[in-house]
Coordinates of C-alpha atoms in Angstrom, one line a residue:
M83 CA 222.5 62.4 246.8
I84 CA 219.8 60.8 248.9
K85 CA 216.3 61.5 247.5
I86 CA 213.7 62.3 250.1
T87 CA 210.3 61.2 249.0
K88 CA 207.1 63.3 249.4
Q89 CA 205.8 60.7 251.9
T90 CA 208.9 61.1 254.0
R91 CA 208.6 64.9 254.0
H92 CA 204.9 64.6 255.0
I93 CA 205.8 62.3 257.9
V94 CA 208.6 64.6 259.2
V95 CA 206.2 67.6 259.1
L96 CA 203.5 65.6 260.9
I97 CA 205.9 64.5 263.6
F98 CA 207.1 68.1 264.1
L99 CA 203.5 69.5 264.2
S100 CA 202.3 66.7 266.4
Y101 CA 205.1 67.5 268.9
L102 CA 203.9 71.1 269.0
F103 CA 200.2 70.0 269.4
F104 CA 200.7 67.1 271.9
M105 CA 204.0 67.4 273.8
L106 CA 205.4 70.9 274.0
G107 CA 204.4 72.6 277.3
N108 CA 203.2 69.4 279.0
S109 CA 205.1 70.3 282.2
L110 CA 203.2 73.6 282.6
L111 CA 199.9 72.4 284.0
S112 CA 200.0 70.2 287.1
L113 CA 198.5 66.7 287.0
T114 CA 194.7 67.1 287.3
S115 CA 192.2 65.6 289.6
P116 CA 190.7 63.1 289.8
D117 CA 191.9 60.9 286.9
E118 CA 195.5 61.9 285.9
V119 CA 196.6 61.6 289.5
F120 CA 194.9 58.3 289.9
Y121 CA 197.2 56.7 287.2
A122 CA 200.3 58.5 288.3
Q123 CA 199.8 57.7 291.9
T124 CA 199.3 54.0 291.1
A125 CA 202.6 54.0 289.2
K126 CA 204.3 55.7 292.2
E127 CA 203.0 53.2 294.6
M128 CA 204.0 50.2 292.4
A129 CA 207.5 51.6 292.6
K130 CA 207.2 52.0 296.3
H131 CA 206.1 48.4 296.8
H132 CA 208.6 47.1 294.2
S133 CA 205.7 45.5 292.3
W134 CA 205.9 45.0 288.6
V135 CA 202.7 43.0 288.4
T136 CA 200.2 44.4 291.0
P137 CA 198.9 48.0 290.7
Y138 CA 198.7 49.7 294.1
L139 CA 196.6 52.7 295.3
F140 CA 196.3 53.9 298.8
D141 CA 198.9 51.2 299.6
E142 CA 196.4 48.4 298.6
P143 CA 196.2 46.4 295.4
Q144 CA 193.8 48.0 292.9
F145 CA 192.3 46.3 289.9
E146 CA 190.6 49.0 287.9
K147 CA 192.8 48.8 284.8
P148 CA 195.3 46.4 283.3
I149 CA 199.0 46.9 283.8
F150 CA 200.4 48.3 280.6
L151 CA 199.9 52.1 281.2
Y152 CA 201.4 51.7 284.7
W153 CA 204.5 50.1 283.2
L154 CA 204.8 53.0 280.8
L155 CA 204.3 55.6 283.6
W156 CA 206.9 53.8 285.8
F157 CA 209.4 53.8 282.9
A158 CA 208.7 57.5 282.2
F159 CA 209.2 58.4 285.9
M160 CA 212.6 56.7 285.7
L161 CA 213.5 58.7 282.6
F162 CA 212.1 62.1 283.5
G163 CA 211.4 61.9 287.3
V164 CA 207.9 62.0 288.9
S165 CA 206.5 64.9 287.1
S166 CA 203.6 66.1 284.9
F167 CA 205.8 65.9 281.8
G168 CA 206.9 62.4 282.6
A169 CA 203.4 61.2 283.3
R170 CA 202.1 62.7 280.0
F171 CA 205.0 61.6 277.9
F172 CA 203.7 58.3 276.6
P173 CA 200.1 59.4 275.9
A174 CA 201.6 62.2 273.8
L175 CA 204.1 59.9 272.1
F176 CA 201.3 57.4 271.2
A177 CA 199.2 60.3 269.9
I178 CA 202.1 61.1 267.5
L179 CA 202.2 57.4 266.4
G180 CA 198.4 57.5 265.9
V181 CA 198.8 60.5 263.5
I182 CA 201.5 58.7 261.5
A183 CA 199.4 55.5 261.4
V184 CA 196.4 57.4 260.0
Y185 CA 198.7 58.8 257.3
L186 CA 200.0 55.4 256.3
L187 CA 196.5 53.9 256.3
A188 CA 195.1 56.6 254.1
V189 CA 198.1 56.2 251.7
L190 CA 197.3 52.5 251.5
G191 CA 193.6 53.1 251.0
F192 CA 193.5 56.0 248.6
R193 CA 197.0 55.9 247.0
D194 CA 196.9 59.7 247.4
N195 CA 199.5 61.5 249.6
K196 CA 197.5 64.7 249.7
K197 CA 194.4 62.9 251.1
A198 CA 196.7 61.0 253.6
F199 CA 198.3 64.2 254.8
M200 CA 194.9 65.9 255.2
S201 CA 193.5 63.0 257.1
A202 CA 196.4 62.9 259.5
F203 CA 196.3 66.7 259.9
I204 CA 192.6 66.6 260.8
L205 CA 193.2 64.0 263.5
M206 CA 196.2 65.8 264.8
S207 CA 194.3 69.1 265.1
A208 CA 191.0 67.7 266.5
G209 CA 190.4 69.2 269.9
F210 CA 189.4 66.0 271.7
Y211 CA 192.4 64.1 270.3
I212 CA 194.7 66.9 271.5
G213 CA 193.1 66.9 274.9
L214 CA 193.6 63.1 275.4
A215 CA 197.1 63.3 274.0
R216 CA 198.0 65.7 276.8
T217 CA 196.2 63.7 279.5
V218 CA 197.2 60.7 281.5
F219 CA 194.4 58.3 280.5
T220 CA 194.5 54.8 279.1
D221 CA 192.3 55.9 276.1
M222 CA 195.0 57.3 273.8
I223 CA 197.3 54.3 274.2
F224 CA 194.4 51.9 273.9
T225 CA 193.1 53.7 270.7
V226 CA 196.5 53.7 269.0
F227 CA 197.0 50.0 269.6
I228 CA 193.7 49.3 268.0
L229 CA 194.6 51.7 265.2
L230 CA 197.9 49.9 264.7
A231 CA 196.2 46.5 264.7
L232 CA 193.7 47.6 262.0
V233 CA 196.4 49.4 259.9
S234 CA 198.5 46.2 260.1
F235 CA 195.6 44.0 258.9
F236 CA 194.7 46.4 256.1
W237 CA 198.3 46.5 255.0
G238 CA 198.4 42.7 254.8
Y239 CA 195.0 42.6 253.0
S240 CA 196.0 45.3 250.5
C241 CA 199.5 44.0 249.9
R242 CA 199.2 40.2 249.8
E243 CA 203.0 39.7 249.9
K244 CA 202.8 41.3 253.4
K245 CA 199.9 39.0 254.5
M246 CA 201.9 37.1 257.1
L247 CA 203.5 40.2 258.7
G248 CA 200.2 42.1 258.6
I249 CA 198.3 39.3 260.4
L250 CA 201.0 38.8 263.0
L251 CA 201.2 42.5 263.7
F252 CA 197.4 42.6 264.0
F253 CA 197.4 40.1 266.8
I254 CA 200.5 41.6 268.5
F255 CA 198.8 45.1 268.7
S256 CA 195.5 43.5 269.7
G257 CA 197.2 41.8 272.6
L258 CA 198.8 45.0 273.7
A259 CA 195.3 46.7 273.6
V260 CA 194.0 44.0 275.9
L261 CA 196.9 44.6 278.2
T262 CA 196.0 48.3 278.2
K263 CA 192.3 48.3 278.8
G264 CA 190.9 44.8 278.8
P265 CA 189.3 42.3 276.4
I266 CA 187.4 45.1 274.6
G267 CA 190.7 45.8 272.8
F268 CA 190.5 42.5 271.0
L269 CA 186.8 42.6 270.5
I270 CA 186.9 46.0 268.6
S271 CA 189.7 45.1 266.3
F272 CA 188.6 41.5 265.6
L273 CA 184.9 42.3 265.0
T274 CA 186.0 45.1 262.6
I275 CA 188.1 42.8 260.4
V276 CA 185.6 39.9 260.5
L277 CA 182.7 42.2 259.5
F278 CA 184.9 43.7 256.8
L279 CA 185.8 40.3 255.4
L280 CA 182.2 39.1 255.6
V281 CA 181.0 42.2 253.6
K282 CA 183.8 41.6 251.1
N283 CA 182.9 37.9 251.0
D284 CA 186.6 37.1 251.7
L285 CA 186.6 35.4 255.1
K286 CA 189.0 32.8 253.8
F287 CA 191.7 35.5 254.0
L288 CA 191.8 35.0 257.7
L289 CA 191.5 31.2 257.6
C290 CA 195.2 30.5 257.3
R291 CA 198.2 29.3 259.4
Y292 CA 199.3 32.9 259.9
S293 CA 196.2 33.5 262.0
L294 CA 197.0 30.4 264.1
W295 CA 200.4 31.8 264.8
G296 CA 198.9 35.2 265.5
V297 CA 196.5 33.8 268.0
I298 CA 199.4 32.0 269.8
V299 CA 201.3 35.3 269.9
F300 CA 198.2 37.2 271.1
L301 CA 197.6 34.8 274.0
G302 CA 201.3 35.0 274.9
I303 CA 201.1 38.7 275.2
S304 CA 197.7 39.2 276.7
L305 CA 197.1 36.3 279.0
P306 CA 200.1 36.0 281.4
W307 CA 199.3 39.1 283.5
Y308 CA 195.6 38.1 283.9
I309 CA 196.5 34.5 284.9
I310 CA 199.0 35.8 287.5
M311 CA 196.5 38.2 288.9
I312 CA 193.7 35.6 289.1
Q313 CA 196.1 33.1 290.8
K314 CA 197.3 35.7 293.2
Y315 CA 194.0 37.5 294.1
G316 CA 191.2 35.1 292.9
H317 CA 187.7 36.4 293.3
D318 CA 188.8 39.9 294.5
F319 CA 190.5 40.5 291.1
T320 CA 187.9 38.8 288.9
H321 CA 185.0 40.6 290.6
E322 CA 186.5 44.0 290.6
F323 CA 188.1 43.9 287.1
F324 CA 185.7 41.8 285.1
Y325 CA 182.4 42.6 286.9
N326 CA 182.8 46.0 288.4
D327 CA 185.0 47.7 285.8
H328 CA 183.5 46.0 282.7
F329 CA 180.2 44.2 283.0
R330 CA 178.7 46.7 285.6
R331 CA 179.5 49.6 283.2
I332 CA 177.3 47.8 280.6
I333 CA 174.2 47.5 282.9
E334 CA 174.7 50.6 285.1
A335 CA 175.4 54.2 284.2
E336 CA 178.4 55.7 286.1
H337 CA 177.4 59.1 284.8
K338 CA 173.7 59.0 284.4
R339 CA 173.3 62.3 282.6
Y340 CA 175.3 60.9 279.7
D341 CA 173.2 57.8 279.2
T342 CA 171.2 59.0 276.2
W343 CA 170.7 57.7 272.7
Y344 CA 172.3 60.7 271.1
F345 CA 175.4 61.1 273.4
Y346 CA 177.9 59.3 271.1
L347 CA 176.4 60.8 267.9
F348 CA 176.9 64.3 269.5
S349 CA 180.4 63.4 270.7
M350 CA 181.5 62.1 267.3
I351 CA 180.7 65.5 265.8
A352 CA 181.4 68.0 268.6
Y353 CA 184.7 66.6 269.8
M354 CA 186.2 66.7 266.3
F355 CA 186.2 70.5 266.6
P356 CA 187.2 72.6 264.8
W357 CA 186.4 70.1 262.0
S358 CA 182.9 69.4 263.3
L359 CA 181.0 70.8 260.3
F360 CA 183.3 69.1 257.9
V361 CA 182.9 65.8 259.8
L362 CA 179.1 66.0 259.7
M363 CA 179.0 66.7 255.9
A364 CA 181.7 64.0 255.3
M365 CA 179.8 61.4 257.2
I366 CA 176.5 62.1 255.4
Y367 CA 178.2 62.1 252.0
F368 CA 180.2 58.9 252.9
F369 CA 177.3 56.7 253.9
R370 CA 175.0 58.0 251.2
N371 CA 177.6 57.1 248.5
L372 CA 179.0 53.9 250.0
K373 CA 177.0 51.8 247.7
H374 CA 178.5 53.6 244.7
D375 CA 182.1 53.5 246.0
F376 CA 182.5 50.0 247.5
S377 CA 186.3 50.3 247.6
A378 CA 188.2 48.3 250.3
I379 CA 189.1 51.4 252.3
N380 CA 185.5 52.7 252.4
V381 CA 184.1 49.4 253.5
F382 CA 186.8 49.0 256.1
L383 CA 186.1 52.5 257.5
A384 CA 182.4 51.8 257.6
C385 CA 182.8 48.5 259.4
W386 CA 185.3 50.2 261.9
I387 CA 182.9 52.9 262.8
S388 CA 179.9 50.6 263.0
V389 CA 181.6 48.1 265.3
V390 CA 182.9 50.8 267.7
F391 CA 179.5 52.5 267.8
C392 CA 177.5 49.2 268.2
I393 CA 179.8 48.0 271.0
F394 CA 179.5 51.1 273.2
Q395 CA 176.1 52.5 272.4
P396 CA 174.1 49.8 274.3
A397 CA 176.2 50.2 277.4
H398 CA 174.7 52.5 280.1
S399 CA 178.0 53.9 281.2
K400 CA 179.0 56.4 278.5
L401 CA 182.0 58.6 278.2
S402 CA 183.3 60.4 275.1
S403 CA 186.7 58.9 275.5
Y404 CA 185.2 55.4 275.1
I405 CA 184.6 56.1 271.3
L406 CA 188.1 57.6 270.7
P407 CA 188.9 54.4 268.7
L408 CA 186.6 55.6 265.9
F409 CA 188.2 59.1 265.6
P410 CA 191.0 58.0 263.3
A411 CA 188.3 56.6 260.9
L412 CA 186.4 59.8 261.1
A413 CA 189.5 61.8 260.3
I414 CA 190.2 59.7 257.2
I415 CA 186.7 60.0 255.9
T416 CA 186.8 63.8 256.5
G417 CA 190.2 64.1 254.9
N418 CA 189.0 62.4 251.8
F419 CA 185.9 64.6 251.7
V420 CA 187.8 67.8 252.2
C421 CA 190.4 67.0 249.5
N422 CA 187.7 66.2 247.0
K423 CA 186.0 69.5 247.7
M424 CA 189.3 71.3 247.5
S425 CA 189.7 70.3 243.9
L426 CA 186.4 72.3 243.2
E427 CA 187.0 75.1 245.6
P428 CA 190.8 75.8 246.2
K429 CA 190.1 78.4 248.9
I430 CA 188.8 75.5 251.2
Q431 CA 192.4 74.3 251.5
R432 CA 193.6 77.6 252.9
N433 CA 190.6 78.0 255.2
S434 CA 191.0 74.4 256.5
Y435 CA 194.6 74.9 257.6
L436 CA 193.7 78.2 259.2
L437 CA 190.9 76.6 261.0
A438 CA 193.2 73.9 262.4
F439 CA 195.8 76.3 263.5
S440 CA 193.2 78.3 265.4
I441 CA 192.9 75.5 267.9
F442 CA 196.7 75.5 268.2
V443 CA 196.4 79.2 269.2
V444 CA 193.6 78.4 271.7
L445 CA 195.7 75.6 273.2
W446 CA 198.7 77.9 273.8
V447 CA 196.4 80.6 275.3
I448 CA 195.2 77.9 277.8
L449 CA 198.8 76.8 278.5
F450 CA 199.9 80.5 278.9
M451 CA 197.1 80.9 281.5
H452 CA 198.1 77.7 283.4
S453 CA 198.8 79.6 286.6
Y454 CA 195.2 80.8 286.7
I455 CA 193.8 77.4 285.7
D456 CA 195.9 75.2 287.9
P457 CA 194.2 75.9 291.3
Y458 CA 190.8 74.8 289.8
V459 CA 191.9 71.6 288.2
S460 CA 194.7 70.3 290.4
S461 CA 195.4 69.9 294.2
K462 CA 199.1 70.6 293.8
L463 CA 199.1 74.2 295.2
S464 CA 196.8 73.3 298.1
A465 CA 198.9 70.3 299.0
E466 CA 202.2 72.2 298.8
Y467 CA 200.8 75.0 301.0
L468 CA 199.7 72.5 303.6
L469 CA 203.0 70.6 303.7
K470 CA 205.1 73.8 303.7
N471 CA 203.4 75.5 306.5
Y472 CA 202.1 72.8 308.8
K473 CA 203.2 69.5 310.2
V474 CA 200.7 67.0 308.9
E475 CA 200.9 63.7 310.9
S476 CA 197.4 62.3 310.4
Y477 CA 194.7 61.8 307.8
I478 CA 193.9 64.7 305.5
L479 CA 190.1 65.1 305.1
C480 CA 189.1 65.8 301.6
S481 CA 186.1 66.4 299.4
K482 CA 185.6 63.6 297.0
P483 CA 187.0 65.3 293.8
F484 CA 190.3 66.2 295.6
V485 CA 191.2 63.0 297.4
R486 CA 193.3 61.4 294.7
G487 CA 195.2 64.6 294.0
V488 CA 195.9 65.3 297.7
R489 CA 197.2 61.7 298.1
Y490 CA 199.4 62.1 295.0
Y491 CA 200.9 65.5 296.0
T492 CA 201.3 64.7 299.8
D493 CA 201.8 61.0 300.1
K494 CA 199.7 61.3 303.3
P495 CA 196.7 59.1 304.3
V496 CA 193.4 60.6 303.2
A497 CA 189.7 60.4 304.0
V498 CA 186.6 61.6 302.2
V499 CA 183.7 63.6 303.6
N500 CA 180.5 63.5 301.5
I501 CA 177.5 64.2 303.8
H502 CA 174.2 65.2 302.3
S503 CA 175.5 64.7 298.8
T504 CA 173.6 63.0 295.9
E505 CA 176.9 61.6 294.7
D506 CA 177.5 57.9 295.1
N507 CA 180.7 56.4 296.5
F508 CA 183.5 55.7 294.0
F509 CA 182.6 53.4 291.2
S510 CA 185.6 51.3 291.9
L511 CA 187.0 50.1 295.2
H512 CA 188.9 52.8 297.2
P513 CA 190.2 51.5 300.5
I514 CA 190.0 54.8 302.4
P515 CA 187.7 56.1 305.1
Y516 CA 184.5 57.5 303.5
F517 CA 182.0 59.5 305.7
H518 CA 178.4 59.7 304.6
S519 CA 177.0 60.8 308.0
K520 CA 177.8 63.4 310.6
E521 CA 178.0 60.7 313.3
E522 CA 180.7 58.8 311.3
L523 CA 182.6 62.1 310.8
V524 CA 182.5 63.0 314.5
E525 CA 183.9 59.7 315.5
F526 CA 186.7 60.0 313.0
L527 CA 187.6 63.6 314.1
K528 CA 187.7 62.5 317.7
K529 CA 190.5 60.0 317.0
Q530 CA 193.0 62.6 316.0
P531 CA 193.6 65.9 317.8
V532 CA 194.2 67.9 314.7
T533 CA 192.7 67.2 311.2
Y534 CA 193.7 69.2 308.2
C535 CA 191.0 69.5 305.4
I536 CA 191.0 70.4 301.7
L537 CA 187.4 70.9 300.8
K538 CA 185.1 72.2 298.1
K539 CA 182.7 75.0 299.1
S540 CA 179.7 72.8 299.4
S541 CA 181.5 70.7 302.0
I542 CA 182.3 73.6 304.3
D543 CA 178.9 73.7 306.0
E544 CA 179.2 69.9 306.7
I545 CA 182.3 70.6 308.7
K546 CA 181.3 74.0 310.2
S547 CA 178.2 72.4 311.7
L548 CA 180.5 70.5 314.1
A549 CA 182.1 73.7 315.5
G550 CA 181.2 74.3 319.1
K551 CA 182.2 72.8 322.4
E552 CA 184.1 69.8 321.0
F553 CA 185.7 71.2 317.8
N554 CA 187.4 74.3 316.7
F555 CA 187.2 75.2 313.0
T556 CA 189.8 77.5 311.3
L557 CA 190.1 78.5 307.6
L558 CA 193.8 78.6 306.7
K559 CA 193.7 79.5 303.0
A560 CA 191.6 79.3 299.8
V561 CA 193.3 78.1 296.7
G562 CA 191.0 78.3 293.6
N563 CA 188.0 76.2 294.4
Q564 CA 189.7 74.5 297.3
Y565 CA 189.5 75.6 300.9
I566 CA 192.1 74.5 303.4
F567 CA 190.9 74.1 307.0
V568 CA 192.1 72.8 310.3
V569 CA 189.7 71.1 312.7
S570 CA 190.9 70.7 316.3
F571 CA 189.3 68.3 318.8
L572 CA 189.2 70.5 322.0
R573 CA 189.0 67.7 324.5
N574 CA 192.4 66.5 323.5
L575 CA 194.1 69.9 323.7

């Protein structure tokens, strides 16, 4: 009879629960604007242009992110069709892998299955992790590659007979992280292990032939796509990708209200909800007692958190998703803390699991209400109404938040109206008409006899002010926070 180990049972349970938390019901809510549709539309247009190398958006090459997520989306669309479930499949799958990786790292570090299970369970049930697992972003895939790289290294470090494989896997996963979100993927993982080895006075561990082989493999994975893009597009690619999408985010805030000294400190605690209070207590306890418990896993986790925080804190562009790579470390620290407290207060265990499942209930309440939420987060219903009831043969004029979604759901040319707004243009290049002034908008509307519009409420007055002798303005339908209008140029009627 085959004996099933406790670790195997734990992993099976975690996979099942992760499926419920991350993947089940992913087809209910339409792809949201502006980011999910950005990635999905890019994959669609790559297929349309038969391009495995160059990402496309608005039928032009776009250089905002590396290629790996688009490959995954393209593959998912071939498997499941172009759908919200297909687009969200790989972020959810990688989130499941992340939960299992945290379990394995905690087993390696603590030699305690209970602490490992609790650590993985905390990550799996953290609200922000669930949200990004169910969202088409690069962040989850990027984070899991960094996590797998660090787990591989720690495996090789803890089990010296696995040193060669651990180091090689570290460089493989680091290369895939670079192919997912850029050079920062290697910077995070490499600085973490170097700082760890320096603190442990064991830098010689990395100075071996396995590292040389690993560097060769890393370069073979990460460099070819960048070399091809630089050769093909030259300055256009290097300026947009390396300056605009990387260096500019360091020196300039894309979202100015987030550029504060406390933003990431707040995010680390708040976005681990419903475990926030436990995380706060665990972090205080962890760093206070680090000098008394200088074990390899504790030093490793401290270096991991410090590197991620020190890399992203000085940059002026701040988003909570940027520090997702430290959430696995937070979960392990918190899992260890909670399990230690459980031994003193058994009722904490019961309350902890009830706390985690409360967010599962909240998640399913949200999914159950998807028909009420959809009109406010997605342009699918507006686009479907327009295409079903009217013959759209020209540009669709959109408010800025809706333009990517309208493009995704209609495959029609789009333009943006943004008069009298304090918002800037898109942070990255968008090769579409963008109207900041009434004069520009009038010239555009005169070039097509009928213009259909999907606008937010604040943009309505910008269009209505044109009504009069030259233009006729008609409201067709309101869908959530989106208003569908038609503007007719009277001289051409």
